[in-house]
Tab-separated table of C-alpha atoms and ligand atoms in Angstrom:
chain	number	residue	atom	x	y	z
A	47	UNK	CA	4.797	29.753	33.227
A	48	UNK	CA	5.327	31.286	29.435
A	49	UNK	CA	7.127	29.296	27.348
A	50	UNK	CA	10.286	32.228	27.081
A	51	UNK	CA	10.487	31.308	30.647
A	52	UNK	CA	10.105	27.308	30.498
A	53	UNK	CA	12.960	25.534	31.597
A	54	UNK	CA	14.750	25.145	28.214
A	55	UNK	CA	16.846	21.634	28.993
A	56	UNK	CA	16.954	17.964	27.688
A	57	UNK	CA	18.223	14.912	27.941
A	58	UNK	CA	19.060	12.944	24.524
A	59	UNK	CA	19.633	8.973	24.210
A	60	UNK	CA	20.650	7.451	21.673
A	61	UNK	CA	23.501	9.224	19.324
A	62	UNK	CA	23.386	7.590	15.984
A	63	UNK	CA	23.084	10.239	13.020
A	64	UNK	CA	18.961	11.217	13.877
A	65	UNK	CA	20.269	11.610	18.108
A	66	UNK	CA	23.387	13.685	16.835
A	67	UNK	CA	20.829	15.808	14.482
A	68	UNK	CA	18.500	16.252	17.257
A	69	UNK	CA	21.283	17.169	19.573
A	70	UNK	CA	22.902	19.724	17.239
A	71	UNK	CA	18.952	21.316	16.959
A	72	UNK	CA	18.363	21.759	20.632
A	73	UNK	CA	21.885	23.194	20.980
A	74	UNK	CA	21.477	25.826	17.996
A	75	UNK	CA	18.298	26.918	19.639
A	76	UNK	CA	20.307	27.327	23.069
A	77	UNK	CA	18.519	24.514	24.882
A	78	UNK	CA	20.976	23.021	27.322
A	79	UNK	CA	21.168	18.777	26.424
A	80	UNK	CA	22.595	15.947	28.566
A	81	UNK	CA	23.639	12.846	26.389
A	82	UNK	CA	23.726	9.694	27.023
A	83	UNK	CA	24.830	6.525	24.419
A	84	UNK	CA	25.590	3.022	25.148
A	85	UNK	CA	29.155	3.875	22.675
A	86	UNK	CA	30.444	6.633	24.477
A	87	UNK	CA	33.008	7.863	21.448
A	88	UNK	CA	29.351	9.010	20.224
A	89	UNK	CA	29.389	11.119	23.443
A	90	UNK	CA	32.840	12.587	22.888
A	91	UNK	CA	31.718	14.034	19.450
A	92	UNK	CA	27.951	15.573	20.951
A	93	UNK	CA	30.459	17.264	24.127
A	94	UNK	CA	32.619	18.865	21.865
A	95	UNK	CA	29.773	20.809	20.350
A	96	UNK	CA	28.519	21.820	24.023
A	97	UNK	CA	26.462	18.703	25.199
A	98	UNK	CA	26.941	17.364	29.035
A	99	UNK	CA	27.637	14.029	29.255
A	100	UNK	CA	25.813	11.527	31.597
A	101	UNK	CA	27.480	8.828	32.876
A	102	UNK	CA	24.545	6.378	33.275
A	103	UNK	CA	21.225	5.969	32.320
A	104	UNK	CA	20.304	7.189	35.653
A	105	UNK	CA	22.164	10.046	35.254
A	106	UNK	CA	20.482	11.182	32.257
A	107	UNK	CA	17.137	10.597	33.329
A	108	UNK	CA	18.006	12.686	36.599
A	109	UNK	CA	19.321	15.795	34.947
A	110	UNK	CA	16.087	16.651	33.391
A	111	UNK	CA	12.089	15.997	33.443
A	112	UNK	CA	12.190	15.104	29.329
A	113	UNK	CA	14.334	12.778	27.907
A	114	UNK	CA	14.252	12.364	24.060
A	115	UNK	CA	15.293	8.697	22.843
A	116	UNK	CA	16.249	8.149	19.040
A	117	UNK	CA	17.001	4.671	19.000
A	118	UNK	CA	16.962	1.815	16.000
A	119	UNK	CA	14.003	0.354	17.205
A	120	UNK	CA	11.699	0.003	20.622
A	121	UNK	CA	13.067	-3.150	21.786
A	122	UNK	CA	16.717	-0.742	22.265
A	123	UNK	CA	14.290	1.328	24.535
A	124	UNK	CA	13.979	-1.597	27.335
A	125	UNK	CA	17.472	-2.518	27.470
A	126	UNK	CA	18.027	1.170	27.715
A	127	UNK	CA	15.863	2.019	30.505
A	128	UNK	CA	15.893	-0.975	31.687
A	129	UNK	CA	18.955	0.210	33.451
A	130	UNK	CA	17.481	2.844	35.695
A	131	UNK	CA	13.619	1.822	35.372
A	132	UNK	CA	13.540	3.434	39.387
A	133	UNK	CA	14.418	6.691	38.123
A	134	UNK	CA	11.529	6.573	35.550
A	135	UNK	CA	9.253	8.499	38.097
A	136	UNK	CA	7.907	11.764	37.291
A	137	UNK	CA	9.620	11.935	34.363
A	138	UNK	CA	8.651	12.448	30.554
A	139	UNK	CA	9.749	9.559	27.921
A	140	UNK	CA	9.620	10.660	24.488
A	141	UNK	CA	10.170	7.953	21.965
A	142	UNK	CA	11.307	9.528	18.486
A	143	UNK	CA	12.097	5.871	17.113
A	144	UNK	CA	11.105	3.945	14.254
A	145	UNK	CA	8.853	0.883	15.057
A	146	UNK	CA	5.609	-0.669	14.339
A	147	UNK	CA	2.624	1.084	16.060
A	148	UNK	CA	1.496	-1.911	18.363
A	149	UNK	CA	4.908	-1.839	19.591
A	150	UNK	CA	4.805	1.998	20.127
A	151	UNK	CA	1.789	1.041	22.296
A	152	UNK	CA	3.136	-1.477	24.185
A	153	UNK	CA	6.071	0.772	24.665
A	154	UNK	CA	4.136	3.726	26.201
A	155	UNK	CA	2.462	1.087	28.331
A	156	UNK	CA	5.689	0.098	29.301
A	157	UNK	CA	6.783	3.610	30.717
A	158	UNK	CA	3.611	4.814	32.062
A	159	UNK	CA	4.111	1.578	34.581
A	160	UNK	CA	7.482	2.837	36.054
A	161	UNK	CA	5.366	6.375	36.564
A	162	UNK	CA	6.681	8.313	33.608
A	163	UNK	CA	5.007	9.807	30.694
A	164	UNK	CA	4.638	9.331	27.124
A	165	UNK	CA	5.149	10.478	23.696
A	166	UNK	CA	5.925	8.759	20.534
A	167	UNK	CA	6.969	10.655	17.406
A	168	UNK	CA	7.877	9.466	14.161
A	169	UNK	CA	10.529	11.819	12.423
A	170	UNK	CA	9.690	12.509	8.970
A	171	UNK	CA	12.699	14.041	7.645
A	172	UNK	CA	15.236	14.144	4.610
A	173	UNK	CA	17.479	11.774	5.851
A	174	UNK	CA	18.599	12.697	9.038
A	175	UNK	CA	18.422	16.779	7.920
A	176	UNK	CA	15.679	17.617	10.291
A	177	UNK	CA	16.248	21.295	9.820
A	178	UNK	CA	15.197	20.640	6.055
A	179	UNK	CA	12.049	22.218	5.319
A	180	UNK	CA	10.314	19.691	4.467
A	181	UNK	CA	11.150	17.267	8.058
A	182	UNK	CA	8.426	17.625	10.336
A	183	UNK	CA	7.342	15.233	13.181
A	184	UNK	CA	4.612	13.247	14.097
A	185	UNK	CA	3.949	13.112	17.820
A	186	UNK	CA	0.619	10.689	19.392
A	187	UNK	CA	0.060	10.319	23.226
A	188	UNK	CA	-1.935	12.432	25.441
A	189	UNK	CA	-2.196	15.712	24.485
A	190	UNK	CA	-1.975	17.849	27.710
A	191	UNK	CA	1.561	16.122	27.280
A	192	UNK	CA	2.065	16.836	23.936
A	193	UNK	CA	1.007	20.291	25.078
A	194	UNK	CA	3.222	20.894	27.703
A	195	UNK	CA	6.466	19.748	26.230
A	196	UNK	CA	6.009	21.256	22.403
A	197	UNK	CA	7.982	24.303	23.003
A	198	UNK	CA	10.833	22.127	24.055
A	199	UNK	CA	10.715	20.233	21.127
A	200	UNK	CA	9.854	22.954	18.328
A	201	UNK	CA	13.747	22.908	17.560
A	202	UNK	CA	13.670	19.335	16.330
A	203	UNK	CA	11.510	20.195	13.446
A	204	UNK	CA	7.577	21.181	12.740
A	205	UNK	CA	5.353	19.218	14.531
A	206	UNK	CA	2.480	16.944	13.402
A	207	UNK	CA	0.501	15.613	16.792
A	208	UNK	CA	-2.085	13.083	15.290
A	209	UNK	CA	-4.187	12.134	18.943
A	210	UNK	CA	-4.237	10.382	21.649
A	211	UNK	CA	-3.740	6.344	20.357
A	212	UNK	CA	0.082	6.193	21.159
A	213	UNK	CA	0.709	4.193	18.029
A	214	UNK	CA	-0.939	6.428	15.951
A	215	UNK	CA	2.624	8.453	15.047
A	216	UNK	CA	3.877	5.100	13.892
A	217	UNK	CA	0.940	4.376	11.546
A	218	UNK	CA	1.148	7.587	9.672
A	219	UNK	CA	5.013	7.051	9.522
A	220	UNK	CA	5.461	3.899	8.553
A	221	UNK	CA	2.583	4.559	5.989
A	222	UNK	CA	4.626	7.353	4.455
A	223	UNK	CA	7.667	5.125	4.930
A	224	UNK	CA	5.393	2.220	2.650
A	225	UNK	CA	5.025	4.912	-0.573
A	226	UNK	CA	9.247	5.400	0.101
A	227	UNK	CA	11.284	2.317	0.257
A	228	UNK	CA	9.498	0.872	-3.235
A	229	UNK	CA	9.874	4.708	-4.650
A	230	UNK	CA	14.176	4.688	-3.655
A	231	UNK	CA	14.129	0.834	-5.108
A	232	UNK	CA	12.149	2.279	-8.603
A	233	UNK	CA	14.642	4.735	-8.598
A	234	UNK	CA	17.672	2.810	-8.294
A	235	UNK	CA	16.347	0.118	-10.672
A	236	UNK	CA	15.330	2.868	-13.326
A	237	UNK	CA	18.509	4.684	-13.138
A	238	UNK	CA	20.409	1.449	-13.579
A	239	UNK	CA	18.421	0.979	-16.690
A	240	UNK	CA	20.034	4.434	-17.951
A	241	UNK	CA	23.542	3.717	-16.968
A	242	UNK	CA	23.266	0.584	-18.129
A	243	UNK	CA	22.009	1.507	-21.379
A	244	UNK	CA	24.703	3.432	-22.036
A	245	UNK	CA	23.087	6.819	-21.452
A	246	UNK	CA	23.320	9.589	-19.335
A	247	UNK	CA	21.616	9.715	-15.081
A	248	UNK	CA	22.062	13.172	-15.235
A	249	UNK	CA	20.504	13.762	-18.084
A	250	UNK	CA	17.419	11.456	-17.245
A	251	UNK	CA	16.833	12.963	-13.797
A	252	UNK	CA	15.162	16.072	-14.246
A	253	UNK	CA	12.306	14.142	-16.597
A	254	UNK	CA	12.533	11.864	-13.234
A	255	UNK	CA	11.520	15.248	-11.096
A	256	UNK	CA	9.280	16.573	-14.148
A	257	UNK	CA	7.176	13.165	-14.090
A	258	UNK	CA	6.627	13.431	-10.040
A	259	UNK	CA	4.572	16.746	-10.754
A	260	UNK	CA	1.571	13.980	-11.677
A	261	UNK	CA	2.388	12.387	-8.459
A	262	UNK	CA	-0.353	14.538	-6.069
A	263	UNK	CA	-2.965	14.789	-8.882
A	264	UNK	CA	-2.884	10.388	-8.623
A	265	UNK	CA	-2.850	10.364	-4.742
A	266	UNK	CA	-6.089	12.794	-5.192
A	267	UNK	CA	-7.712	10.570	-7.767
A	268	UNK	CA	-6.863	7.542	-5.838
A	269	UNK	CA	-7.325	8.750	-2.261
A	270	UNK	CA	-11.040	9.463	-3.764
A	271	UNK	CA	-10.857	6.033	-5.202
A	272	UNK	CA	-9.532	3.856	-2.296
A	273	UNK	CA	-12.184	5.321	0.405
A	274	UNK	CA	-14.364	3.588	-1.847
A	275	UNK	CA	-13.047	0.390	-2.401
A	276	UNK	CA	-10.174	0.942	-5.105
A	277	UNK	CA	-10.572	1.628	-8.681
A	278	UNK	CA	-10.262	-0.611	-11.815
A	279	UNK	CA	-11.571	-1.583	-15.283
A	280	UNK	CA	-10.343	-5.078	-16.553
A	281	UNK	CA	-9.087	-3.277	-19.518
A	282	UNK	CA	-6.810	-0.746	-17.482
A	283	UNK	CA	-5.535	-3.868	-15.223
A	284	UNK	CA	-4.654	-5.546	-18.648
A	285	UNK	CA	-2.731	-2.684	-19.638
A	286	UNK	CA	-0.872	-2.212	-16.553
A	287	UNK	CA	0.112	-6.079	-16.581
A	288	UNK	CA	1.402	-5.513	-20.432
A	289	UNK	CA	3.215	-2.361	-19.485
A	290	UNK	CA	4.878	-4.433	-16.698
A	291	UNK	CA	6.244	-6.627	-19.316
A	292	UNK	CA	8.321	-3.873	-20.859
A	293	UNK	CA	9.472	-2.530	-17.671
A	294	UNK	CA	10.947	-5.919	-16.900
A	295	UNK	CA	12.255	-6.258	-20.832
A	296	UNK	CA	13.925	-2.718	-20.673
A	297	UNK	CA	15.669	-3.826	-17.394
A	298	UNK	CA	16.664	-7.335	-18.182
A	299	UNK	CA	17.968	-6.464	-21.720
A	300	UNK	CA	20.385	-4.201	-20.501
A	301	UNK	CA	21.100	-6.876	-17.445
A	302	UNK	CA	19.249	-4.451	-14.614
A	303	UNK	CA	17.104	-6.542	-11.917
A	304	UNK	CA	13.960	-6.287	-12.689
A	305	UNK	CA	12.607	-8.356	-9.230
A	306	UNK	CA	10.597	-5.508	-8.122
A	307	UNK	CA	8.871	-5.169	-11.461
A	308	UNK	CA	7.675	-8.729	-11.609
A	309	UNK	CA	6.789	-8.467	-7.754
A	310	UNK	CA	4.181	-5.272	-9.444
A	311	UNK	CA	3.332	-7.667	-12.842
A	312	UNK	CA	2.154	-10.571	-10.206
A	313	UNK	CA	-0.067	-7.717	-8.845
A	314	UNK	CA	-1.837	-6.543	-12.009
A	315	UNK	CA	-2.204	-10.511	-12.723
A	316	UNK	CA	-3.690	-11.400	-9.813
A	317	UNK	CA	-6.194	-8.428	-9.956
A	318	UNK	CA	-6.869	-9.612	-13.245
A	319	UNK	CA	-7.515	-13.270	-12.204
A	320	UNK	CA	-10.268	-12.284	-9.287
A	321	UNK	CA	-11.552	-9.457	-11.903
A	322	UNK	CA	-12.564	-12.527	-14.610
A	323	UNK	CA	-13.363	-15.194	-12.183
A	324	UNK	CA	-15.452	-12.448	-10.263
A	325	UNK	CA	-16.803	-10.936	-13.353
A	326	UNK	CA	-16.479	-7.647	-12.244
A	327	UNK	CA	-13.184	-5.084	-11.934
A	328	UNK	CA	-11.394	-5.988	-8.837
A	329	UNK	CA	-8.842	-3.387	-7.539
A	330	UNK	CA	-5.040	-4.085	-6.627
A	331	UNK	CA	-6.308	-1.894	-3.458
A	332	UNK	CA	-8.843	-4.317	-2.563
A	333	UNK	CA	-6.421	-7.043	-3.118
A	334	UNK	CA	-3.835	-5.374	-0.815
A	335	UNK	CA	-6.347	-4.535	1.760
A	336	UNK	CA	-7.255	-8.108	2.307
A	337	UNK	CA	-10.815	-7.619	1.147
A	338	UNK	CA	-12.744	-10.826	0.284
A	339	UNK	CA	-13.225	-11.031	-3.630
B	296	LIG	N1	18.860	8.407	10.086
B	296	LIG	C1	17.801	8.782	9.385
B	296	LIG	O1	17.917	9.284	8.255
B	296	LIG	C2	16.418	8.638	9.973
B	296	LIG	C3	15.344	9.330	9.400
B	296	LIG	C4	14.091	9.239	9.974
B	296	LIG	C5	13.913	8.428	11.080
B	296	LIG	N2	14.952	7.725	11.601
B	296	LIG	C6	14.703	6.856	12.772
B	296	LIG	O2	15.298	7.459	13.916
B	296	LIG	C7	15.831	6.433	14.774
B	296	LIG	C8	17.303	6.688	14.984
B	296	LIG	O3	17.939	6.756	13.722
B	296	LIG	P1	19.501	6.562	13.548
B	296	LIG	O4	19.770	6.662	12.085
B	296	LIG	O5	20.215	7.458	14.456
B	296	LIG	O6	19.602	5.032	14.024
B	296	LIG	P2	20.837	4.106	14.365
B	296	LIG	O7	22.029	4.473	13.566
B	296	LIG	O8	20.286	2.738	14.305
B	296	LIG	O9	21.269	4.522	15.871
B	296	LIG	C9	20.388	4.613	16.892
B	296	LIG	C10	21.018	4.507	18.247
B	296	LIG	O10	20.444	3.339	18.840
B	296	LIG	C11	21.406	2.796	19.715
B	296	LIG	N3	21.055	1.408	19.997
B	296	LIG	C12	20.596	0.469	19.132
B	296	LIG	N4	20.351	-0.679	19.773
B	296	LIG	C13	20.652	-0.464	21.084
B	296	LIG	C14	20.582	-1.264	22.239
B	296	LIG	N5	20.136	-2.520	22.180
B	296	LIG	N6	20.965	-0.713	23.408
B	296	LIG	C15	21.406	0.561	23.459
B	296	LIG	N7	21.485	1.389	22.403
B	296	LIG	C16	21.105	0.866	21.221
B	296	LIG	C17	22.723	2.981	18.996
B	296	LIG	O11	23.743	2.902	19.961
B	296	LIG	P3	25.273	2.601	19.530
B	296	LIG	O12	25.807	3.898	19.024
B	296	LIG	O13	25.927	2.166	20.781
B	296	LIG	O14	25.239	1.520	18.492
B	296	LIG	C18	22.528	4.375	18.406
B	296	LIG	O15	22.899	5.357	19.331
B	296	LIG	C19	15.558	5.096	14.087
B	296	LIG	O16	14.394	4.529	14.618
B	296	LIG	C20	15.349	5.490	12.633
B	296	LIG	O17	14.501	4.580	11.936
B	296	LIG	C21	16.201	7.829	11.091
């Protein structure tokens, strides 16, 4: 069968902003969608663009072989399905919520015991703007399943499948996830410094943007560095523990929380610690790895 003549119809579960994004995507790209949501005014609002409503669980899983859930978290999947676990059969779960990858796997293991497939994707996106270009989506699971369902799904957003280890999706994501919640806290702390200052966030943001143009060149340098055990000089971990210090002075002065920045100082310190009792450069990597120093 091409894929112009694929059967182009879903079923979505789960309607918070990410299920209502998703739904929105499949509809602009003409695939038919079935929604379900355990708050049904959630359902009102996806009908009125065009979705069909299902009354049950059941009902959603009947209406079509895939079923897309965007839920908060895994453990939302089992009370979900948990409803109509006999109508799990021959059908195709794919699991676009957050979670950690061990759950992911346990998850998949979950499904493929009622008799359904498995995907799990991890939705990279600006917000909840998967049509931005830069959202994409990871997908891990088998990949004659991956295979035979992408066509379906290229209106969600770019795809990313990683392999076969179902939690493999949630690795990568919650990785990327790792480099962005301490990023949006540095932000919010560093604009608060400005404001609080007395000075202008508008004016400081494009230097904000200017100074992220170094941001690949250090993920090259330290991806090189990392695969080979993290790098450090005693010296440079001395300076960064001393340039933590007037982080946390510009913040405090000007009454700005400066948590996160001594949370980063007790890093440096304890690199420098192991690094003289060692008597050799220890890395914050290795310390965050776990590595015995
Ligand atoms: N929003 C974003 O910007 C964004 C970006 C990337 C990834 N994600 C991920 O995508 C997933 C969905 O995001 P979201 O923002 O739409 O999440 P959300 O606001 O937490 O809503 C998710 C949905 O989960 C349902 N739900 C939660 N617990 C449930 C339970 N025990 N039983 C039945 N339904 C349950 C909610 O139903 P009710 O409506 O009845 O409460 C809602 O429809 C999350 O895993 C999130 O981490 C979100």
């Amino acid at each position: 069968m091409s894929a112009q003549t694929s059967p182009r119809s879903v079923s979505v579960v789960g309607l918070g902003p990410m299920g209502q994004s998703m739904v929105r995507a499949f509809l602009d790209a003409g695939v038919e969608v079935t929604v379900w949501n355990r708050s049904t005014d959630k359902v009102d609002a996806m009908v009125e663009l065009g979705a069909k409503p299902a009354a049950t669980v059941a009902d959603a899983l009947d209406a079509n072989e895939v079923t897309v859930l965007s839920l908060t978290h895994y453990a939302a999947m089992y009370d979900v399905l948990g409803q109509a676990t006999d109508h799990l059969a021959g059908k195709v779960i794919v699991n676009l919520s957050s979670d950690s990858p061990e759950k992911a796997r346990k998850g998949a293991e979950w499904v493929r015991s009622h008799g359904a497939q498995f995907l799990s994707g991890g939705v990279m996106s600006a917000g909840d703007n998967i049509t931005h270009p830069a959202s994409y989506i990871f997908y891990s699971g088998p990949r004659e399943v991956f295979d035979a369902h992408a066509e379906l799904l290229r209106p969600l957003s770019p795809q990313e499948y990683l392999g076969a280890d179902d939690g493999l999706a949630q690795i990568f994501y919650q990785a990327l996830l790792t480099i962005f919640h301490p990023w949006l806290l540095a932000f919010d702390q560093a604009t608060a410094m400005i404001d609080r200052s007395g000075h202008s966030i508008a004016q400081f943001v494009p230097f904000a943007v200017r100074s992220a143009a170094a941001f690949p060149y250090f993920m090259e340098e330290f991806s090189v560095a990392n695969q080979n055990g993290g790098w450090a000089t005693l010296a440079s971990l001395k300076m960064m523990d001393a340039g933590a210090q007037h982080i946390i002075d510009a913040s405090e002065e000007v009454g700005v929380d400066a948590t996160f920045s001594h949370t980063a100082q007790s890093f440096w310190r304890k690199a420098v610690a192991a690094s003289e009792e060692k008597g050799e450069a220890v890395s914050t990597y290795a310390l965050l790895r776990g590595d015995k120093v």
